[in-house]
Structure formats: structure tokens, C-alpha cells
Amino acid sequence: MTQVDVLLGLQWGDEGKGKIVDVLSPKYDLIARFQGGPNAGHTLEFDGKKFVLNTIPSGIFNENIMNLIGNGVVIDPIILKRELDNLKTAGHDPVAAGKLVLARKAHLILPTHQLLDAANEQKMGAGKIGSTLKGIGPTYMDKTGRNGLRVGDTTLPDFKERYTKLVEKHKEILSHYDFEYDLTEKEAAFFEAIEFIKNIPHVDSEHFVNGYLKAGKKVLAEGAQGTLLDVDFGSYPFVTSSNTTTAGACTGLGIAPNKVGEVYGIFKAYCTRVGGGPFPTELDNEVGEELRKVGHEFGATTGRARRCGWIDLPALKYAIMLNGVTELIMMKADVLDGFDTIYACTHYEHNGETIDYMPYDIISIQPKPVLKAIEGWKTDLTKITDKSQVPSQVTDYIAFLEKELEVPIKYLSVGPDRTQTLAL
Ligand code: GDP
Ligand code: IMO
Ligand code: MG
């Protein structure tokens, strides 16, 4: 029997998960998304083309690989349909190719979930989470509140009545907000999309994935968001509403913890965050601006400018511990090509103490980063095709990180394209 390898982000999302899943997917038979929803934006580049996937797993562009949207994912049928329509226009039709299946137990995002997200954020004003406004929080609330609608419900004769019952509940809540809306267009699009997703095979993801393992096939679970956005362990309440950690792959697919194999932890050579919340190494200055410009740090889903800062080792150590990371993958090293000196946060100064962990009160008192200066490499890494060409300053930086993090770095990414990936 094989095991499920897991690939997930160790920072605040947008580490480059989509690119690496695409790179690794030829080694696998099944790629499975296990949590989150269309708040994700996973970018893939190859053959001069660029794709952004929100709900669809990033194995979709490889031949002979099945892709599963797992039970832990929340699906917006309108967005899923749009994603598939766009792919079709670009010459890819995973549904016709039989390469995509949906978990029956995955919950549906309704148009009113999005309205609730927006109404809530509007009310919070300056203290808002900075949600992607895709309805993620309200949908997971209905899931845990035992009100939600699932993919499997769409084929029931009373689906419309169930929908109406839930929407009435949402309208009642919305009436308590000073929030105007018109549902007509969205509702029509929703029901059109529901008909559309009925044509994608529905499966029980727990049996589906375990069946792959029993048959000796290889499975990769694709995380969304990042560890520091995990609802339990992230910078709460500035988090998303799912477990973005390895444990989430177990509940989000229906696999037992002892079925988890390798855990690939992916991080940028620096750090970004989009939305509100603490970010100890943030550079709210021209250096941060430079990272944003060179790294094209604008959200793949919302287009918002991402906040940028130096790499944060206490945060990475925490993420490695929570996930049981066995192999690290460092992304976007090329973004640092032009810097004479780069910095790594090794500790925090917090309440008069030097600490090496993320404190509970990080929300109210932002820790001050203790930074170590590291010599830059001042070399264009994007053209490098083999590890033998990696400059010594980069090798030293990698050795320093491996010593601090106590996990080997197995891949180095030096550009957005599939081919710009070095095995170390
Ligand atoms: P994800 O959400 O983790 O899949 O990451 P996103 O797609 O939201 O953001 C990563 C961005 O960085 C995308 O625009 C990628 O095309 C780009 N990218 C990925 N790896 C690299 C890299 O090594 N170098 C550079 N310069 N860009 C990269
Ligand atoms: P990928 O998979 C970066 C952030 C939002 C906000 C918070 C809550 O592309 O890495 P939500 O819409 O979930 O209620 O927003 O989480 N966020 C992400 N940030 N990458 C993502 O996904 C994110 N998904 C949500 O910006 O701060
Ligand atoms: Mg993203």
C-alpha cells in the first residue's frame, strides 16, 4: 500500500504551491485538493502560457493524472464552471478527458455566503480580516453549524427546497446588517452552474483516495492558503476558516494519519502576506516595495498588493513542527538577485525578552524581528539549469536555513516557469 504525500504552504499563502504541484505531478497518479476554496489562486506557467487555478487541482495539465476536489474543499459552482470554461477556451477540457472528479461531501458556496462575507467585512471596517470575499468563512460556518449543502445534495429531488431554506436563513441574518444586495443574477448563474457540475463525476473521496492507495498508486495532496492562515494555529482571527496544515489533508480527503508519507513544505526566500493581521518581518518601506515589484507580488485571485518582508525563521520552524515537514522547497530565490544584502529573522524581541516562537499575543503586541544579515549573490538565477551553477552565496544561504530549520531543502525555484526548478 502506498501513502499520500502532502504539499502545503508554510507562510501566509502564495508560496508557489501551484507551480510545484504541476512540476511534481508526473510522479503521481492522483492530485487532490483537501481544503479551502476559490480564495486560493494557484499560478502555473509553461510553454509561454500562464494559468491561475482557484478550485481545480494543479495536476490538471499533465497527462494520465486524475484530479480530485476533496470533501474538505468548499466549492463555488459558478467559479468552478468559469474555471472550466476558461480552460476549455485555452484548449484544455479535463471533464471531457475524464481527469476531474468532485467529492460528494464537499460543501457548496452559495451566493448568499458571499453576501454574508461582504456584509461582515463591511461592518468590521478597519479591523476587517481582509477576506477574499469568496464566502469561505460563512460556508465553513454552515458546515460546522450543520446547515450546509453538499455536492451530493444537488442530485436530490428537493435540492431547491433545501437551497431556499438556507437562503431564507441567510436573508434573515443579512437583514441585521446595513447592506444592500440583489441576488437575481447570481442566483440564475448558480443554478446554471449546479446543472453544469452534475456532469462532473461525484465520488466519495475517502473511498476514492484509499482505493488509489490500496492499488499501490501515488497520491499528492495539494494544500491551499498557508500554515499561518490555519484556523487553529494561524494568527487568529486573521486566518482563513479551514485547517491548512497536514492534519487538514486527513480530514479533507478521508485518509488516516498513518497514511501520510512525505510532507513537502514550501516557502519563499522572503515572505509575503495579503489581507490584515500581524506580520513581524514586514517591510513597509522602499525595500518592501522593491520585493513587491521584482516578485510581482499582487494577489492571483484578488489582484491586491501583497505585503512583503524578510524570511521569518521562528514562523517557519513553527510551521515545520505543525506539519511534520520532511522536505523543504524554496521558492522565488531569483527575486533576491539584485540585493547586496538580504536578511533573515532568527528571533523576536517581545515584552523585553528574546524568543524564537510565535507568541500568543502576536495580535495585540507585534514582536520585533531580530535580523541576521546575509551576503547577496548579485547573479541572475533565472537562467540557471543545474545545481552546479548555483552561486556559493546561495548555497551558503541554503546551508544556513537547513541548519536552522533542521529539514533538507530539496528544490530551489528560480522563476515562475515549470522549467525554472532545480533539484538540489
Ligand atoms: P500559490 O497560491 O502558492 O500557488 O502561489 P501564487 O500562484 O498565488 O503566487 C506565486 C506567484 O509567484 C505566481 O505568480 C507564480 O507564477 C510566481 N512564482 C512561482 N515560483 C516562482 C519563482 O521561483 N520565481 C518567481 N520570480 N516567481 C515565481
Ligand atoms: P493560496 O492558496 C494568500 C487570506 C486572505 C485573508 C484571509 C482570510 O493562493 O495561497 P478568506 O477569503 O479565506 O476568508 O480570507 O486569508 N487568504 C489568502 N492569502 N493566499 C491564499 O490562498 C489565501 N486565501 C485566503 O487574504 O487575509
Ligand atoms: Mg495564491
Coordinates of C-alpha atoms and ligand atoms in Angstrom, one line a residue:
M1 CA 0.0 0.0 0.0
T2 CA 1.3 3.5 -0.8
Q3 CA 0.9 6.7 1.2
V4 CA -0.3 10.2 0.5
D5 CA 2.4 12.8 0.1
V6 CA 1.2 16.3 1.1
L7 CA 2.4 19.6 -0.3
L8 CA 1.5 22.8 1.6
G9 CA 2.5 26.4 2.2
L10 CA 4.5 27.3 5.3
Q11 CA 3.9 31.0 5.3
W12 CA 0.8 33.1 4.7
G13 CA -0.1 31.6 1.3
D14 CA 1.0 32.3 -2.3
E15 CA 4.3 30.5 -1.7
G16 CA 4.1 28.9 -5.2
K17 CA 2.2 25.7 -4.5
G18 CA 0.5 25.6 -7.9
K19 CA 3.8 25.7 -9.7
I20 CA 5.4 23.0 -7.7
V21 CA 2.4 20.6 -7.7
D22 CA 2.5 21.0 -11.5
V23 CA 6.2 20.2 -11.5
L24 CA 5.9 17.1 -9.2
S25 CA 2.6 15.8 -10.6
P26 CA 4.2 13.5 -13.3
K27 CA 5.4 11.4 -10.4
Y28 CA 1.8 10.9 -9.2
D29 CA -1.4 9.2 -10.3
L30 CA -3.8 11.4 -8.3
I31 CA -3.6 15.1 -7.2
A32 CA -6.2 16.0 -4.5
R33 CA -7.1 19.4 -3.1
F34 CA -8.1 19.0 0.5
Q35 CA -9.3 22.3 1.9
G36 CA -10.1 25.9 1.2
G37 CA -11.9 27.1 -1.9
P38 CA -11.7 29.7 -4.5
N39 CA -10.0 32.1 -2.1
A40 CA -6.9 30.2 -3.5
G41 CA -5.2 31.3 -6.6
H42 CA -2.6 28.8 -7.8
T43 CA -0.4 30.0 -10.7
L44 CA 1.2 27.7 -13.3
E45 CA 3.4 28.7 -16.2
F46 CA 4.7 26.6 -19.0
D47 CA 5.2 26.9 -22.8
G48 CA 4.8 30.6 -22.5
K49 CA 1.3 30.3 -21.1
K50 CA 0.0 31.2 -17.6
F51 CA -3.0 29.7 -15.8
V52 CA -4.5 30.6 -12.4
L53 CA -6.5 27.8 -10.8
N54 CA -8.9 28.6 -7.9
T55 CA -10.6 25.3 -7.2
I56 CA -9.1 22.8 -9.7
P57 CA -6.1 20.8 -8.5
S58 CA -2.8 21.8 -10.2
G59 CA -2.2 18.4 -11.8
I60 CA -4.7 19.1 -14.5
F61 CA -2.2 20.0 -17.2
N62 CA -0.4 16.6 -17.1
E63 CA -1.5 13.6 -19.0
N64 CA -2.9 10.5 -17.3
I65 CA -3.3 12.1 -13.9
M66 CA -6.6 12.1 -12.0
N67 CA -7.6 15.3 -10.1
L68 CA -9.9 15.3 -7.1
I69 CA -11.6 18.2 -5.3
G70 CA -11.8 16.7 -1.9
N71 CA -14.6 16.7 0.8
G72 CA -12.7 19.4 2.8
V73 CA -12.9 21.9 -0.1
V74 CA -15.7 24.4 -0.4
I75 CA -16.9 24.8 -4.0
D76 CA -18.4 27.8 -5.6
P77 CA -20.2 26.2 -8.6
I78 CA -20.1 29.5 -10.5
I79 CA -16.4 29.9 -10.1
L80 CA -15.7 26.2 -10.9
K81 CA -17.7 26.5 -14.1
R82 CA -15.9 29.6 -15.1
E83 CA -12.5 28.0 -14.4
L84 CA -13.5 25.0 -16.6
D85 CA -15.0 27.3 -19.3
N86 CA -11.7 29.3 -19.4
L87 CA -9.6 26.1 -19.6
K88 CA -11.8 24.8 -22.4
T89 CA -11.2 28.0 -24.4
A90 CA -7.5 27.5 -23.9
G91 CA -7.7 24.0 -25.3
H92 CA -7.9 22.0 -22.0
D93 CA -11.1 20.1 -21.1
P94 CA -10.4 18.0 -18.0
V95 CA -14.1 17.0 -17.7
A96 CA -14.2 15.6 -21.3
A97 CA -10.8 13.9 -20.6
G98 CA -12.2 12.3 -17.5
K99 CA -9.4 13.9 -15.4
L100 CA -11.6 15.6 -12.7
V101 CA -13.9 14.3 -10.0
L102 CA -15.7 16.0 -7.1
A103 CA -16.2 14.8 -3.6
R104 CA -19.9 14.3 -2.9
K105 CA -19.3 15.6 0.7
A106 CA -17.6 18.9 -0.4
H107 CA -19.7 21.8 0.7
L108 CA -21.2 24.4 -1.7
I109 CA -20.7 28.1 -1.5
L110 CA -24.0 29.8 -2.2
P111 CA -24.3 33.4 -3.5
T112 CA -25.6 34.4 0.0
H113 CA -22.5 33.1 1.6
Q114 CA -20.6 35.7 -0.4
L115 CA -23.0 38.4 0.7
L116 CA -22.6 37.4 4.3
D117 CA -18.8 37.6 3.9
A118 CA -19.0 41.0 2.4
A119 CA -21.6 42.3 5.0
N120 CA -19.4 41.1 7.8
E121 CA -16.2 42.6 6.5
Q122 CA -18.0 45.9 5.8
K123 CA -19.2 46.0 9.4
M124 CA -15.8 45.4 10.8
G125 CA -14.4 48.4 9.0
A126 CA -10.7 49.0 9.7
G127 CA -10.4 45.8 11.8
K128 CA -11.6 43.6 8.9
I129 CA -9.8 40.3 8.1
G130 CA -9.2 41.3 4.5
S131 CA -11.1 38.2 3.3
T132 CA -11.1 37.4 -0.4
L133 CA -14.9 37.8 -0.1
K134 CA -15.5 34.4 -1.8
G135 CA -17.8 33.3 1.0
I136 CA -15.3 30.9 2.6
G137 CA -16.0 31.8 6.3
P138 CA -19.8 31.7 6.1
T139 CA -19.7 28.4 4.1
Y140 CA -17.5 26.6 6.7
M141 CA -19.7 28.1 9.4
D142 CA -22.7 26.4 7.8
K143 CA -20.7 23.2 7.5
T144 CA -19.8 23.1 11.2
G145 CA -23.3 24.5 12.1
R146 CA -24.8 21.5 10.2
N147 CA -26.8 23.7 7.9
G148 CA -24.7 23.4 4.7
L149 CA -25.5 22.0 1.3
R150 CA -23.1 19.5 -0.3
V151 CA -22.2 18.5 -3.8
G152 CA -24.1 15.2 -3.4
D153 CA -27.3 17.1 -2.5
T154 CA -27.5 18.7 -5.9
T155 CA -29.0 15.4 -7.3
L156 CA -31.7 15.1 -4.7
P157 CA -35.2 15.9 -5.8
D158 CA -35.6 18.5 -3.0
F159 CA -32.3 20.4 -3.6
K160 CA -34.1 23.6 -4.5
E161 CA -36.2 23.5 -1.3
R162 CA -33.1 22.9 0.8
Y163 CA -31.4 25.8 -1.0
T164 CA -34.4 28.1 -0.3
K165 CA -34.5 27.1 3.3
L166 CA -30.8 28.0 3.8
V167 CA -31.1 31.2 1.8
E168 CA -34.0 32.3 3.9
K169 CA -31.8 31.9 7.0
H170 CA -29.1 33.9 5.3
K171 CA -31.5 36.7 4.4
E172 CA -32.7 36.9 8.0
I173 CA -29.1 37.4 9.1
L174 CA -28.4 39.9 6.3
S175 CA -31.4 42.0 7.5
H176 CA -29.4 42.8 10.6
Y177 CA -26.7 44.5 8.6
D178 CA -26.9 47.8 6.8
F179 CA -26.1 46.0 3.5
E180 CA -27.9 46.2 0.1
Y181 CA -27.9 43.4 -2.4
D182 CA -29.6 42.0 -5.4
L183 CA -29.5 38.2 -5.8
T184 CA -31.3 37.8 -9.1
E185 CA -28.4 37.4 -11.5
K186 CA -26.1 35.4 -9.1
E187 CA -29.0 33.0 -8.3
A188 CA -29.6 32.3 -12.0
A189 CA -25.8 31.8 -12.6
F190 CA -25.7 29.5 -9.5
F191 CA -28.4 27.1 -10.8
E192 CA -26.9 27.1 -14.2
A193 CA -23.6 26.1 -12.7
I194 CA -25.2 23.5 -10.5
E195 CA -26.6 21.8 -13.6
F196 CA -23.0 22.0 -15.1
I197 CA -21.3 20.4 -12.1
K198 CA -23.7 17.5 -12.2
N199 CA -21.8 16.4 -15.3
I200 CA -18.6 16.0 -13.4
P201 CA -18.4 12.6 -11.7
H202 CA -19.2 12.7 -7.9
V203 CA -17.2 10.4 -5.7
D204 CA -16.8 9.5 -2.0
S205 CA -13.3 10.9 -1.6
E206 CA -12.5 8.7 1.4
H207 CA -13.1 5.5 -0.7
F208 CA -11.6 7.1 -3.8
V209 CA -8.3 8.0 -2.3
N210 CA -7.9 4.9 -0.2
G211 CA -8.7 2.9 -3.3
Y212 CA -5.8 4.5 -5.0
L213 CA -3.5 3.7 -2.1
K214 CA -4.7 0.1 -2.0
A215 CA -3.9 -0.3 -5.7
G216 CA -0.4 1.0 -5.0
K217 CA -0.9 4.3 -6.8
K218 CA 0.7 7.5 -5.8
V219 CA -1.3 10.4 -4.4
L220 CA -0.3 14.0 -3.8
A221 CA -2.5 16.2 -1.6
E222 CA -2.4 19.9 -2.6
G223 CA -2.8 22.4 0.2
A224 CA -4.3 25.9 -0.3
Q225 CA -3.5 29.1 1.7
G226 CA -0.6 28.6 4.2
T227 CA 0.1 27.3 7.7
L228 CA 0.0 30.8 9.3
L229 CA -3.6 31.1 8.0
D230 CA -4.7 27.9 9.7
V231 CA -7.9 28.4 11.7
D232 CA -6.4 26.8 14.8
F233 CA -2.7 27.7 14.6
G234 CA -2.6 30.8 12.4
S235 CA -2.7 34.4 13.6
Y236 CA -6.3 34.1 14.7
P237 CA -8.6 35.8 13.9
F238 CA -6.6 36.9 10.8
V239 CA -6.8 33.5 9.3
T240 CA -8.9 31.5 6.9
S241 CA -11.6 29.1 8.0
S242 CA -10.0 25.7 7.4
N243 CA -7.1 23.7 8.7
T244 CA -4.4 24.4 6.2
T245 CA -2.0 22.0 7.9
T246 CA -1.2 18.3 7.2
A247 CA -4.0 17.3 9.6
G248 CA -6.4 19.0 7.2
A249 CA -5.3 16.6 4.5
C250 CA -6.6 13.7 6.6
T251 CA -10.0 15.2 7.3
G252 CA -10.2 16.9 3.9
L253 CA -9.8 13.7 2.0
G254 CA -10.7 10.9 4.4
I255 CA -7.2 9.4 5.0
A256 CA -5.8 8.1 8.3
P257 CA -2.8 10.0 9.7
N258 CA -0.6 6.9 9.3
K259 CA -1.3 7.1 5.5
V260 CA 0.7 10.3 5.2
G261 CA 4.1 9.9 3.6
E262 CA 6.3 12.8 2.6
V263 CA 5.3 16.3 3.6
Y264 CA 6.7 19.0 1.3
G265 CA 6.8 22.4 2.9
I266 CA 7.1 25.2 0.5
F267 CA 8.3 28.7 1.3
K268 CA 9.5 31.9 -0.4
A269 CA 13.1 33.0 0.1
Y270 CA 11.4 36.1 1.7
C271 CA 7.9 36.4 3.0
T272 CA 4.5 37.9 1.9
R273 CA 1.1 38.3 3.4
V274 CA -2.2 39.6 1.8
G275 CA -5.0 40.9 3.9
G276 CA -4.9 42.1 7.5
G277 CA -3.1 40.7 10.6
P278 CA 0.3 40.6 12.2
F279 CA 3.5 40.3 10.1
P280 CA 6.6 40.7 12.2
T281 CA 9.1 41.0 9.4
E282 CA 7.0 43.2 7.2
L283 CA 9.0 45.9 5.3
D284 CA 6.6 48.8 5.0
N285 CA 9.2 50.8 3.1
E286 CA 11.1 51.0 -0.2
V287 CA 12.7 47.6 0.4
G288 CA 9.3 46.0 0.7
E289 CA 8.2 47.9 -2.4
E290 CA 11.2 46.5 -4.3
L291 CA 10.3 42.9 -3.3
R292 CA 6.8 43.6 -4.4
K293 CA 7.9 45.0 -7.7
V294 CA 10.5 42.3 -8.6
G295 CA 8.4 39.5 -7.2
H296 CA 5.2 40.7 -8.9
E297 CA 3.6 40.4 -5.5
F298 CA -0.1 41.0 -6.4
G299 CA -2.8 38.5 -5.5
A300 CA -3.6 35.9 -8.1
T301 CA -7.3 35.9 -7.0
T302 CA -8.0 39.5 -6.0
G303 CA -5.1 41.5 -7.6
R304 CA -4.4 43.1 -4.2
A305 CA -0.9 44.2 -3.4
R306 CA 0.8 41.7 -1.2
R307 CA 2.7 42.9 1.9
C308 CA 6.3 41.9 1.7
G309 CA 9.1 41.3 4.3
W310 CA 12.1 39.2 5.1
I311 CA 12.0 35.5 5.8
D312 CA 10.8 34.7 9.3
L313 CA 12.5 31.6 10.8
P314 CA 10.5 31.4 14.1
A315 CA 7.4 31.3 11.9
L316 CA 8.9 28.7 9.6
K317 CA 10.0 26.5 12.5
Y318 CA 6.5 26.6 13.9
A319 CA 5.0 25.6 10.5
I320 CA 7.5 22.8 10.1
M321 CA 6.6 21.4 13.5
L322 CA 2.9 21.6 13.0
N323 CA 3.0 19.9 9.6
G324 CA 5.8 17.3 10.2
V325 CA 7.6 18.6 7.1
T326 CA 10.1 16.1 5.7
E327 CA 11.3 18.1 2.7
L328 CA 11.6 21.8 2.0
I329 CA 11.2 23.7 -1.2
M330 CA 12.4 27.2 -1.5
M331 CA 10.7 29.5 -4.0
K332 CA 11.4 32.8 -5.7
A333 CA 15.1 32.9 -4.8
D334 CA 15.5 34.9 -8.1
V335 CA 13.5 37.8 -6.6
L336 CA 16.5 38.5 -4.3
D337 CA 19.1 38.5 -7.2
G338 CA 19.6 42.3 -7.1
F339 CA 20.1 42.7 -3.3
D340 CA 23.6 43.4 -1.9
T341 CA 22.4 42.1 1.5
I342 CA 19.4 40.1 2.4
Y343 CA 18.1 39.4 6.0
A344 CA 16.6 36.5 7.9
C345 CA 14.7 37.0 11.1
T346 CA 16.2 34.5 13.6
H347 CA 14.3 35.6 16.8
Y348 CA 11.8 38.1 18.1
E349 CA 12.2 40.7 20.8
H350 CA 8.9 40.5 22.7
N351 CA 7.9 42.1 26.0
G352 CA 11.6 42.6 26.8
E353 CA 12.6 39.0 26.0
T354 CA 14.3 37.3 23.1
I355 CA 12.1 34.5 21.9
D356 CA 12.2 32.0 19.0
Y357 CA 8.5 31.2 18.7
M358 CA 5.3 33.0 17.7
P359 CA 3.7 34.4 20.9
Y360 CA 0.0 34.1 21.6
D361 CA -0.4 37.8 21.9
I362 CA 1.1 38.5 18.5
I363 CA -2.2 40.2 17.5
S364 CA -2.0 42.9 20.2
I365 CA 1.8 43.3 20.5
Q366 CA 3.7 42.8 17.3
P367 CA 7.1 41.2 18.1
K368 CA 10.2 43.0 16.8
P369 CA 12.3 40.9 14.5
V370 CA 16.0 40.2 15.2
L371 CA 17.6 40.1 11.8
K372 CA 20.7 38.4 10.6
A373 CA 22.5 40.0 7.6
I374 CA 23.3 37.6 4.7
E375 CA 25.5 38.4 1.7
G376 CA 23.5 38.7 -1.5
W377 CA 24.5 36.8 -4.7
K378 CA 24.1 39.5 -7.3
T379 CA 23.6 36.9 -10.0
D380 CA 20.7 36.2 -12.4
L381 CA 19.4 32.9 -11.1
T382 CA 16.6 32.6 -13.6
K383 CA 18.9 31.2 -16.3
I384 CA 20.4 28.5 -14.1
T385 CA 19.5 25.0 -15.1
D386 CA 21.6 22.8 -12.8
K387 CA 22.6 22.9 -9.2
S388 CA 26.3 23.0 -10.1
Q389 CA 25.7 26.6 -11.4
V390 CA 24.2 27.9 -8.1
P391 CA 26.5 30.7 -6.7
S392 CA 28.2 30.0 -3.4
Q393 CA 26.3 32.7 -1.6
V394 CA 23.0 30.9 -2.4
T395 CA 24.5 27.5 -1.3
D396 CA 25.6 29.2 1.9
Y397 CA 22.1 30.7 2.4
I398 CA 20.6 27.2 1.9
A399 CA 23.0 25.6 4.3
F400 CA 22.2 28.3 6.9
L401 CA 18.4 27.7 6.5
E402 CA 18.8 23.9 6.7
K403 CA 20.8 24.2 9.9
E404 CA 18.2 26.5 11.4
L405 CA 15.2 24.6 10.2
E406 CA 16.6 21.0 10.6
V407 CA 15.0 19.8 7.4
P408 CA 16.7 19.5 4.0
I409 CA 15.8 21.9 1.1
K410 CA 15.2 19.6 -1.9
Y411 CA 14.2 22.0 -4.6
L412 CA 15.1 25.6 -5.4
S413 CA 12.7 27.6 -7.6
V414 CA 14.3 30.4 -9.7
G415 CA 11.5 31.6 -11.9
P416 CA 7.7 31.1 -12.5
D417 CA 8.1 28.7 -15.3
R418 CA 7.9 24.9 -14.8
T419 CA 11.4 24.5 -16.1
Q420 CA 12.9 27.0 -13.6
T421 CA 13.1 24.4 -10.9
L422 CA 16.4 23.0 -9.6
A423 CA 16.6 19.6 -7.8
L424 CA 19.3 20.0 -5.1
Ligands
GDP1 P1 0.2 29.7 -4.7 O1 -1.0 30.3 -4.3 O2 1.0 29.1 -3.6 O3 0.1 28.6 -5.8 O4 1.1 30.9 -5.3 P2 0.6 32.0 -6.3 O5 0.4 31.5 -7.6 O6 -0.6 32.7 -5.7 O7 1.8 33.0 -6.2 C1 3.1 32.7 -6.6 C2 3.5 33.6 -7.7 O8 4.9 33.5 -7.9 C3 2.9 33.3 -9.1 O9 2.8 34.5 -9.8 C4 4.0 32.4 -9.7 O10 3.9 32.4 -11.1 C5 5.2 33.0 -9.2 N1 6.4 32.1 -9.0 C6 6.4 30.9 -8.5 N2 7.6 30.4 -8.4 C7 8.4 31.5 -8.7 C8 9.8 31.7 -8.7 O11 10.6 30.8 -8.3 N3 10.3 32.9 -9.1 C9 9.5 33.9 -9.5 N4 10.0 35.0 -9.8 N5 8.1 33.7 -9.5 C10 7.6 32.5 -9.1
IMO2 P1 -3.4 30.5 -1.9 O1 -3.9 29.1 -1.9 C1 -2.9 34.2 0.4 C2 -6.2 35.3 3.1 C3 -7.0 36.5 2.8 C4 -7.3 37.0 4.2 C5 -7.6 35.7 5.0 C6 -9.0 35.2 5.0 O2 -3.5 31.2 -3.2 O3 -2.1 30.6 -1.2 P2 -10.7 34.2 3.3 O4 -11.1 34.6 1.9 O5 -10.2 32.8 3.4 O6 -11.8 34.4 4.3 O7 -9.6 35.2 3.7 O8 -6.8 34.7 4.3 N1 -6.1 34.3 2.1 C7 -5.0 34.0 1.3 N2 -3.8 34.7 1.3 N3 -3.2 33.1 -0.4 C8 -4.3 32.4 -0.3 O9 -4.5 31.3 -1.0 C9 -5.3 32.9 0.5 N4 -6.6 32.5 0.8 C10 -7.0 33.3 1.8 O10 -6.2 37.4 2.1 O11 -6.2 37.6 4.8
MG3 MG -2.1 32.1 -4.4

